[in-house]
Amino acid sequence: MPNRVPEEEHPILDRLINIRSRLSAIKRDRSSYLSLEDIMPLRLETEHEMEVLSELRGGHLLSESRILNRTDGVLDDVLQMLSLCFLSLGKKRESPAVYAQVVSIQHIFDRLDAFGVYEEDYLEPYKAKLDEIDKILNVDSKSHALPDTVMEVLRYKYTKCKQIYDSLLATIHEVSPELVPIRKKMLHVRRQLATICCRSVYLPSDIRKIQEKIADIDNTRIDGKFVAQDGSIPAGQAVLVDLLEHLYFWSHDLILACSEDFSPELQIIRERLVIIKSQLDRLQLTHKWTLRQTDLFTYQHQLHDIVKMMYSDEHVADHEDPDQQLLGKFLDSKGKAPEGQTILQFLLNKCYRMIFVLLSESVPVSEALTPVYNQLITVRQCLLAVKQTDDPCSPEELYPYQMKLTSIENLRKDGKFYDDRGHIPEGQALCVDLLEECYTLLESLRDDGDHKVHSDAQSIISES
């Protein structure tokens, strides 16, 4: 078996499983907020196991030629959970928090690479996040904030993402500017297909309308080529023709997915993905108030389990005569790849993107301080909305805001916010800045109200 764990790695695997179990217990415990003192011992234990494992493997934990085994899988789980714990603690700009974000991007890029060409604007958020991660890793690498083995793994994951990004960008640049409008039309069609895929129910007629648009684009070709206005044949034909063929295939596949011929095995996977997407949808609406970043590990893990069901290189190594056409496909009970796979790929991509957005929207504020941060954000939004009305407020109308700010101010001791264990959680500066901004807005509204009262008094005097 390609993923068999060598005998000498068994003790390390057992200890990593133990660490994962303890992290899971911490993740599930909602009786108190996460604390750095809960996480640091487990982080140090993990770093030690990584060093031991690296020595066993000749000084390198990961490489292109290595076939991953269960030890790598459990280590990945542990590093993801530790990373999400650091995000929950508000330590977003530290290297340990990077791992979960890089893994999230890699999952998305694996899907994007399969779907082909994209617009540069679509890739921009990922480029921005990768640049941010690169800066964090460079700073921590120079300061030796992490052991070399940990930094090696982070760098390896980052490099894999950067390579896929560069490949996607190169494909974009293959298309001549004259063909960009046609590419935009095709990408718009693909977005429409993806939107329909994410519905719990859709009809064949929804897809057939889009197939007409695909045919209209195809009909603009002359002798099989997309031609510029001056009659020339611009560069990028292969990219656009490949995308056009994919659109035809995807649309046909999606019609099959809503018919009686759709594979029951694929339908089970589809229903699982729809449930995960619905849960992530709810999180996106309520995450500011209810999300603990470690909760995202559950969804990452569920998606990873689904991805592992696809025929992969590991399956190929198990067969003397492997079928390369099955790579990246879900198989049925007969070992065949049924039609209708497209909807699963679109749903997987959507779920991974939603997790990436939730991770990206996390702020450098500890979960212990998050309630205060959220209340201040809400008060600021209310004060800004009041100010935009240009309608002066009376002291009575501003009194509730004053009371709320005073109640938050009273939570501070010696100018700092403390958690329930007496520790000073991450995010102090952000919360203090918000508090001061709210006071400034409130004072400005008071001044506007006083000015209105004074003006009204002057008008009365003048009239009398």
Coordinates of C-alpha atoms in Angstrom, one line a residue:
M1 CA 0.0 0.0 0.0
P2 CA 1.4 3.4 -0.9
N3 CA 0.1 5.0 2.3
R4 CA 1.3 2.4 4.7
V5 CA 2.9 3.9 7.8
P6 CA 6.5 2.7 8.3
E7 CA 7.1 0.9 11.6
E8 CA 9.4 3.6 12.9
E9 CA 6.7 6.3 12.4
H10 CA 4.1 4.4 14.5
P11 CA 5.0 6.1 17.9
I12 CA 4.9 9.5 16.3
L13 CA 1.5 8.7 14.7
D14 CA 0.1 7.6 18.1
R15 CA 1.3 10.8 19.8
L16 CA -0.1 13.0 17.0
I17 CA -3.5 11.2 17.3
N18 CA -3.4 12.0 21.0
I19 CA -2.6 15.7 20.3
R20 CA -5.5 15.8 17.7
S21 CA -7.9 14.3 20.3
R22 CA -6.9 16.9 22.9
L23 CA -7.3 19.7 20.4
S24 CA -10.7 18.4 19.4
A25 CA -11.8 18.4 23.1
I26 CA -10.6 22.1 23.4
K27 CA -12.5 22.9 20.1
R28 CA -15.7 21.4 21.4
D29 CA -15.5 23.1 24.8
R30 CA -17.8 26.2 24.8
S31 CA -17.8 26.7 28.5
S32 CA -14.9 29.1 28.3
Y33 CA -13.0 31.1 25.7
L34 CA -9.9 29.7 24.1
S35 CA -6.7 30.7 25.8
L36 CA -3.1 30.7 24.7
E37 CA -2.1 28.7 27.7
D38 CA -4.4 25.9 26.5
I39 CA -2.9 25.8 23.0
M40 CA 0.8 26.5 23.6
P41 CA 1.7 23.1 25.2
L42 CA 0.0 21.3 22.3
R43 CA 1.8 23.5 19.8
L44 CA 5.2 22.7 21.4
E45 CA 4.4 19.0 21.4
T46 CA 3.5 19.1 17.7
E47 CA 6.7 21.0 16.8
H48 CA 8.7 18.4 18.7
E49 CA 7.0 15.5 16.8
M50 CA 7.6 17.3 13.5
E51 CA 11.3 17.5 14.3
V52 CA 11.5 13.8 15.2
L53 CA 9.6 12.9 12.0
S54 CA 11.8 15.1 9.9
E55 CA 14.9 13.3 11.2
L56 CA 13.4 9.9 10.4
R57 CA 12.7 11.1 6.9
G58 CA 16.2 12.4 6.2
G59 CA 15.6 16.0 7.1
H60 CA 12.6 16.7 4.9
L61 CA 9.0 16.3 6.0
L62 CA 7.4 17.0 2.6
S63 CA 8.7 16.7 -1.0
E64 CA 7.2 16.3 -4.5
S65 CA 8.4 12.7 -4.7
R66 CA 7.0 11.6 -1.3
I67 CA 3.8 9.6 -1.2
L68 CA 1.8 10.8 1.8
N69 CA 0.7 8.4 4.5
R70 CA -1.6 8.4 7.5
T71 CA 1.0 10.2 9.6
D72 CA 1.0 13.1 7.1
G73 CA -2.9 13.1 7.3
V74 CA -3.0 13.3 11.1
L75 CA -0.3 15.9 11.1
D76 CA -2.3 18.0 8.6
D77 CA -5.3 17.8 10.9
V78 CA -3.3 18.9 13.9
L79 CA -1.7 21.8 12.1
Q80 CA -5.1 23.0 10.7
M81 CA -6.6 22.9 14.2
L82 CA -3.7 24.7 15.8
S83 CA -3.8 27.3 13.0
L84 CA -7.6 27.9 13.5
C85 CA -7.0 28.2 17.2
F86 CA -4.5 31.0 16.6
L87 CA -7.1 32.7 14.4
S88 CA -9.6 32.4 17.2
L89 CA -7.1 33.9 19.6
G90 CA -6.8 36.9 17.2
K91 CA -3.2 36.1 16.2
K92 CA -4.0 36.4 12.5
R93 CA -0.7 37.9 11.6
E94 CA 1.5 35.1 13.0
S95 CA 2.8 32.2 11.1
P96 CA 0.9 29.5 13.0
A97 CA -2.4 31.1 11.8
V98 CA -1.2 30.8 8.2
Y99 CA -1.5 27.1 7.7
A100 CA -5.3 26.8 7.6
Q101 CA -5.5 29.8 5.2
V102 CA -2.9 28.2 2.8
V103 CA -4.7 24.9 2.9
S104 CA -8.0 26.6 2.1
I105 CA -6.4 28.4 -0.9
Q106 CA -4.8 25.1 -2.1
H107 CA -8.1 23.3 -2.1
I108 CA -9.7 26.2 -4.1
F109 CA -6.7 26.2 -6.6
D110 CA -7.1 22.5 -7.1
R111 CA -10.6 23.1 -8.3
L112 CA -9.7 26.2 -10.3
D113 CA -6.9 24.3 -12.1
A114 CA -9.5 21.7 -13.2
F115 CA -11.9 24.3 -14.4
G116 CA -9.3 26.1 -16.6
V117 CA -9.1 29.8 -17.4
Y118 CA -10.3 32.7 -15.2
E119 CA -10.2 36.4 -15.3
E120 CA -7.4 38.1 -13.5
D121 CA -9.8 40.0 -11.2
Y122 CA -11.2 36.7 -10.0
L123 CA -7.8 35.6 -8.8
E124 CA -7.0 38.9 -7.2
P125 CA -8.3 38.0 -3.7
Y126 CA -6.1 34.9 -3.6
K127 CA -3.1 36.9 -4.9
A128 CA -3.6 39.4 -2.1
K129 CA -3.9 36.7 0.5
L130 CA -0.8 34.9 -0.8
D131 CA 1.2 38.2 -0.7
E132 CA 0.1 38.8 2.9
I133 CA 1.1 35.2 3.9
D134 CA 4.5 35.6 2.1
K135 CA 5.2 38.7 4.2
I136 CA 4.3 37.0 7.4
L137 CA 6.5 34.0 6.6
N138 CA 9.4 36.2 5.6
V139 CA 9.2 38.2 8.9
D140 CA 8.9 35.1 11.1
S141 CA 11.6 33.3 9.1
K142 CA 14.1 36.2 9.7
S143 CA 13.2 36.3 13.4
H144 CA 13.3 32.5 13.8
A145 CA 9.9 32.6 15.4
L146 CA 9.2 29.0 14.4
P147 CA 11.4 25.8 14.2
D148 CA 12.9 25.1 10.8
T149 CA 10.7 22.0 10.3
V150 CA 7.5 24.0 10.8
M151 CA 8.6 26.8 8.5
E152 CA 9.6 24.2 5.9
V153 CA 6.0 22.8 5.9
L154 CA 4.5 26.3 5.7
R155 CA 6.8 27.3 2.9
Y156 CA 6.1 24.1 1.0
K157 CA 2.3 24.6 1.2
Y158 CA 2.7 28.3 0.2
T159 CA 5.0 27.4 -2.8
K160 CA 2.5 24.8 -4.1
C161 CA -0.3 27.5 -4.1
K162 CA 2.0 30.0 -5.7
Q163 CA 2.9 27.6 -8.5
I164 CA -0.8 26.9 -9.3
Y165 CA -1.5 30.7 -9.2
D166 CA 1.3 31.4 -11.7
S167 CA 0.0 28.6 -13.9
L168 CA -3.5 30.0 -13.9
L169 CA -2.2 33.5 -14.6
A170 CA -0.1 32.2 -17.5
T171 CA -3.2 30.7 -19.0
I172 CA -5.0 34.1 -18.7
H173 CA -2.2 35.9 -20.5
E174 CA -2.3 33.4 -23.4
V175 CA -5.5 35.1 -24.6
S176 CA -5.0 38.0 -26.9
P177 CA -6.7 41.3 -25.9
E178 CA -8.9 41.0 -29.0
L179 CA -10.5 37.8 -27.6
V180 CA -11.0 39.1 -24.1
P181 CA -14.7 40.1 -24.7
I182 CA -15.5 36.6 -26.0
R183 CA -13.7 35.1 -23.0
K184 CA -15.7 37.3 -20.7
K185 CA -19.0 36.1 -22.2
M186 CA -17.9 32.4 -21.7
L187 CA -16.9 33.0 -18.1
H188 CA -20.2 34.7 -17.5
V189 CA -21.9 31.6 -18.8
R190 CA -19.8 29.5 -16.5
R191 CA -20.8 31.6 -13.5
Q192 CA -24.5 31.1 -14.5
L193 CA -23.9 27.3 -14.6
A194 CA -22.2 27.5 -11.2
T195 CA -25.1 29.5 -9.7
I196 CA -27.6 26.9 -10.9
C197 CA -25.5 24.1 -9.5
C198 CA -25.7 25.5 -6.0
R199 CA -29.5 25.3 -5.9
S200 CA -30.9 22.4 -4.1
V201 CA -33.3 21.9 -7.1
Y202 CA -33.2 23.1 -10.7
L203 CA -34.9 22.1 -14.0
P204 CA -33.4 21.1 -17.4
S205 CA -35.0 24.2 -18.9
D206 CA -32.7 26.3 -16.7
I207 CA -29.7 24.8 -18.4
R208 CA -31.2 24.8 -21.9
K209 CA -31.5 28.5 -21.8
I210 CA -27.8 28.7 -21.1
Q211 CA -27.0 26.2 -23.8
E212 CA -28.5 28.6 -26.3
K213 CA -26.0 31.2 -25.2
I214 CA -23.2 28.7 -25.6
A215 CA -24.4 28.0 -29.1
D216 CA -24.5 31.7 -29.9
I217 CA -20.9 32.1 -28.8
D218 CA -19.9 29.1 -30.9
N219 CA -21.7 30.5 -34.0
T220 CA -19.4 33.6 -33.9
R221 CA -16.5 31.3 -35.0
I222 CA -15.4 31.3 -38.6
D223 CA -14.0 28.0 -39.8
G224 CA -13.6 27.0 -36.2
K225 CA -11.6 30.1 -35.2
F226 CA -12.5 33.2 -33.2
V227 CA -11.6 36.1 -35.5
A228 CA -10.8 39.7 -34.6
Q229 CA -12.6 42.6 -36.2
D230 CA -9.8 43.1 -38.8
G231 CA -10.1 39.4 -39.9
S232 CA -6.9 38.2 -38.2
I233 CA -6.8 35.2 -36.0
P234 CA -5.5 36.3 -32.5
A235 CA -3.6 34.2 -30.1
G236 CA -5.4 32.2 -27.4
Q237 CA -7.6 30.1 -29.7
A238 CA -6.7 26.8 -27.9
V239 CA -7.7 28.3 -24.5
L240 CA -11.1 29.6 -25.7
V241 CA -11.9 26.5 -27.7
D242 CA -11.1 24.3 -24.7
L243 CA -13.3 26.5 -22.5
L244 CA -16.1 26.3 -25.1
E245 CA -15.9 22.5 -25.2
H246 CA -16.1 22.5 -21.4
L247 CA -19.2 24.6 -21.4
Y248 CA -20.9 22.2 -23.7
F249 CA -19.8 19.3 -21.6
W250 CA -20.8 20.9 -18.3
S251 CA -24.2 22.0 -19.5
H252 CA -24.9 18.5 -20.8
D253 CA -23.7 17.0 -17.5
L254 CA -25.9 19.3 -15.4
I255 CA -29.0 18.3 -17.4
L256 CA -28.2 14.7 -16.6
A257 CA -27.8 15.5 -12.9
C258 CA -31.4 16.6 -12.6
S259 CA -32.8 13.5 -14.5
E260 CA -33.7 10.0 -13.4
D261 CA -30.5 8.7 -14.9
F262 CA -28.4 10.5 -12.4
S263 CA -26.2 8.0 -10.4
P264 CA -27.6 7.3 -6.9
E265 CA -24.0 7.2 -5.5
L266 CA -23.4 10.8 -6.9
Q267 CA -26.7 11.9 -5.6
I268 CA -25.7 10.9 -2.0
I269 CA -22.5 13.0 -2.4
R270 CA -24.5 15.9 -3.8
E271 CA -26.9 15.9 -0.9
R272 CA -23.9 16.0 1.5
L273 CA -22.4 18.9 -0.3
V274 CA -25.7 20.8 -0.4
I275 CA -26.1 20.4 3.4
I276 CA -22.5 21.6 4.0
K277 CA -23.1 24.6 1.7
S278 CA -26.4 25.5 3.6
Q279 CA -24.5 25.4 6.9
L280 CA -21.8 27.6 5.5
D281 CA -24.5 30.0 4.1
R282 CA -25.9 30.4 7.7
L283 CA -22.4 30.9 9.1
Q284 CA -21.8 33.7 6.6
L285 CA -24.9 35.5 7.9
T286 CA -24.2 35.0 11.6
H287 CA -20.4 34.4 11.8
K288 CA -19.7 37.8 13.5
W289 CA -21.7 36.7 16.5
T290 CA -21.5 32.9 16.5
L291 CA -18.4 31.7 14.6
R292 CA -15.4 30.2 16.4
Q293 CA -12.8 29.8 13.7
T294 CA -12.0 26.2 14.9
D295 CA -15.6 25.3 13.8
L296 CA -14.4 25.6 10.2
F297 CA -12.2 22.5 10.7
T298 CA -15.3 20.4 10.8
Y299 CA -16.4 21.6 7.3
Q300 CA -12.8 21.4 5.9
H301 CA -12.6 17.8 7.2
Q302 CA -16.0 16.8 5.7
L303 CA -15.0 18.3 2.3
H304 CA -11.6 16.6 2.5
D305 CA -13.3 13.2 3.1
I306 CA -15.5 13.8 0.0
V307 CA -12.4 14.7 -2.1
K308 CA -10.6 11.6 -0.9
M309 CA -13.5 9.6 -2.5
M310 CA -12.3 10.6 -6.0
Y311 CA -10.0 8.3 -7.9
S312 CA -6.5 9.6 -7.3
D313 CA -2.8 8.9 -7.9
E314 CA -2.8 6.7 -4.8
H315 CA -5.5 4.5 -6.5
V316 CA -3.3 4.4 -9.6
A317 CA -0.4 3.0 -7.6
D318 CA -2.6 0.2 -6.4
H319 CA -3.4 -1.1 -9.9
E320 CA -1.2 -2.8 -12.4
D321 CA -3.2 -1.4 -15.3
P322 CA -4.8 1.9 -14.0
D323 CA -7.3 3.8 -16.0
Q324 CA -5.9 7.4 -16.2
Q325 CA -9.3 8.6 -17.4
L326 CA -10.7 8.0 -14.0
L327 CA -8.3 10.4 -12.2
G328 CA -10.2 13.1 -10.3
K329 CA -13.6 11.3 -10.7
F330 CA -16.0 9.8 -8.3
L331 CA -16.6 6.1 -8.9
D332 CA -19.8 4.0 -8.5
S333 CA -20.0 0.6 -7.0
K334 CA -18.9 -1.0 -10.3
G335 CA -15.7 1.1 -10.4
K336 CA -16.9 3.3 -13.2
A337 CA -17.1 7.1 -13.3
P338 CA -20.8 7.9 -13.9
E339 CA -21.9 11.0 -15.8
G340 CA -23.0 14.1 -13.8
Q341 CA -19.8 14.8 -12.0
T342 CA -19.8 18.5 -12.9
I343 CA -22.4 19.4 -10.2
L344 CA -20.2 17.9 -7.5
Q345 CA -17.1 19.8 -8.7
F346 CA -19.0 23.1 -8.8
L347 CA -20.4 22.5 -5.3
L348 CA -17.0 21.6 -3.9
N349 CA -15.5 24.8 -5.3
K350 CA -18.3 26.8 -3.8
C351 CA -17.9 25.3 -0.4
Y352 CA -14.2 25.8 -0.4
R353 CA -14.6 29.4 -1.5
M354 CA -17.1 30.1 1.3
I355 CA -14.6 28.7 3.9
F356 CA -11.9 31.0 2.4
V357 CA -14.1 34.0 2.7
L358 CA -14.9 33.2 6.3
L359 CA -11.2 32.8 7.1
S360 CA -10.3 36.0 5.3
E361 CA -13.0 38.0 7.2
S362 CA -11.5 37.0 10.6
V363 CA -10.1 40.0 12.4
P364 CA -7.1 40.1 14.7
V365 CA -9.3 40.1 17.8
S366 CA -9.4 37.2 20.3
E367 CA -12.8 35.4 20.7
A368 CA -12.8 36.6 24.3
L369 CA -12.9 40.1 23.1
T370 CA -15.1 39.5 20.0
P371 CA -18.4 40.3 21.8
V372 CA -17.0 43.7 22.7
Y373 CA -15.6 44.3 19.2
N374 CA -19.0 43.3 17.6
Q375 CA -20.9 45.6 19.9
L376 CA -18.6 48.5 19.1
I377 CA -18.9 47.8 15.4
T378 CA -22.7 47.9 15.7
V379 CA -22.7 51.1 17.7
R380 CA -20.4 52.8 15.2
Q381 CA -22.7 51.7 12.3
C382 CA -25.7 53.1 14.1
L383 CA -24.0 56.4 14.9
L384 CA -22.8 56.7 11.3
A385 CA -26.3 56.0 10.0
V386 CA -27.7 58.7 12.3
K387 CA -25.1 61.2 11.1
Q388 CA -25.9 60.5 7.5
T389 CA -29.5 61.6 8.0
D390 CA -28.3 65.1 8.7
D391 CA -31.1 65.3 11.2
P392 CA -29.9 66.7 14.6
C393 CA -30.6 64.6 17.6
S394 CA -31.7 65.6 21.1
P395 CA -29.8 64.5 24.2
E396 CA -32.6 62.0 24.9
E397 CA -32.2 60.4 21.5
L398 CA -28.4 60.0 22.0
Y399 CA -28.7 58.7 25.6
P400 CA -28.9 54.9 24.6
Y401 CA -25.7 55.2 22.7
Q402 CA -24.0 56.9 25.6
M403 CA -25.2 54.2 28.0
K404 CA -23.9 51.5 25.7
L405 CA -20.5 53.0 25.4
T406 CA -20.3 53.6 29.1
S407 CA -21.2 50.0 29.8
I408 CA -18.4 48.9 27.4
E409 CA -16.0 51.4 29.0
N410 CA -16.7 50.0 32.4
L411 CA -15.4 46.6 31.3
R412 CA -11.9 48.0 31.1
K413 CA -9.5 48.0 34.0
D414 CA -6.5 50.3 33.8
G415 CA -7.4 51.0 30.2
K416 CA -7.4 47.3 29.2
F417 CA -10.0 44.6 28.5
Y418 CA -9.5 41.3 30.3
D419 CA -10.9 37.8 29.7
D420 CA -12.6 35.6 32.3
R421 CA -9.2 34.2 33.3
G422 CA -7.7 37.6 34.0
H423 CA -5.6 37.6 30.8
I424 CA -5.3 40.4 28.3
P425 CA -6.7 39.1 25.0
E426 CA -5.5 40.0 21.5
G427 CA -7.3 43.0 19.9
Q428 CA -6.9 45.7 22.5
A429 CA -5.8 48.4 20.1
L430 CA -8.6 47.7 17.6
C431 CA -11.3 47.8 20.3
V432 CA -9.9 50.9 22.0
D433 CA -9.7 52.7 18.6
L434 CA -13.3 51.7 17.9
L435 CA -14.4 53.0 21.3
E436 CA -12.7 56.3 20.8
E437 CA -14.2 56.6 17.3
C438 CA -17.7 56.0 18.7
Y439 CA -17.2 58.7 21.4
T440 CA -16.0 61.1 18.7
L441 CA -19.1 60.4 16.6
L442 CA -21.3 60.8 19.6
E443 CA -19.7 64.1 20.5
S444 CA -20.1 65.3 16.9
L445 CA -23.9 64.4 17.0
R446 CA -24.2 66.3 20.3
D447 CA -22.6 69.4 18.8
D448 CA -24.9 69.2 15.8
G449 CA -27.9 69.0 18.2
D450 CA -26.7 71.9 20.3
H451 CA -26.1 74.0 17.2
K452 CA -29.7 73.2 16.1
V453 CA -31.1 74.2 19.5
H454 CA -29.1 77.5 19.4
S455 CA -30.3 78.3 15.9
D456 CA -33.9 77.6 16.8
A457 CA -33.6 79.9 19.8
Q458 CA -32.1 82.7 17.7
S459 CA -34.9 82.4 15.2
I460 CA -37.5 82.6 18.0
I461 CA -35.8 85.8 19.4
S462 CA -35.7 87.3 15.9
E463 CA -39.4 86.7 15.3
S464 CA -40.4 88.1 18.6

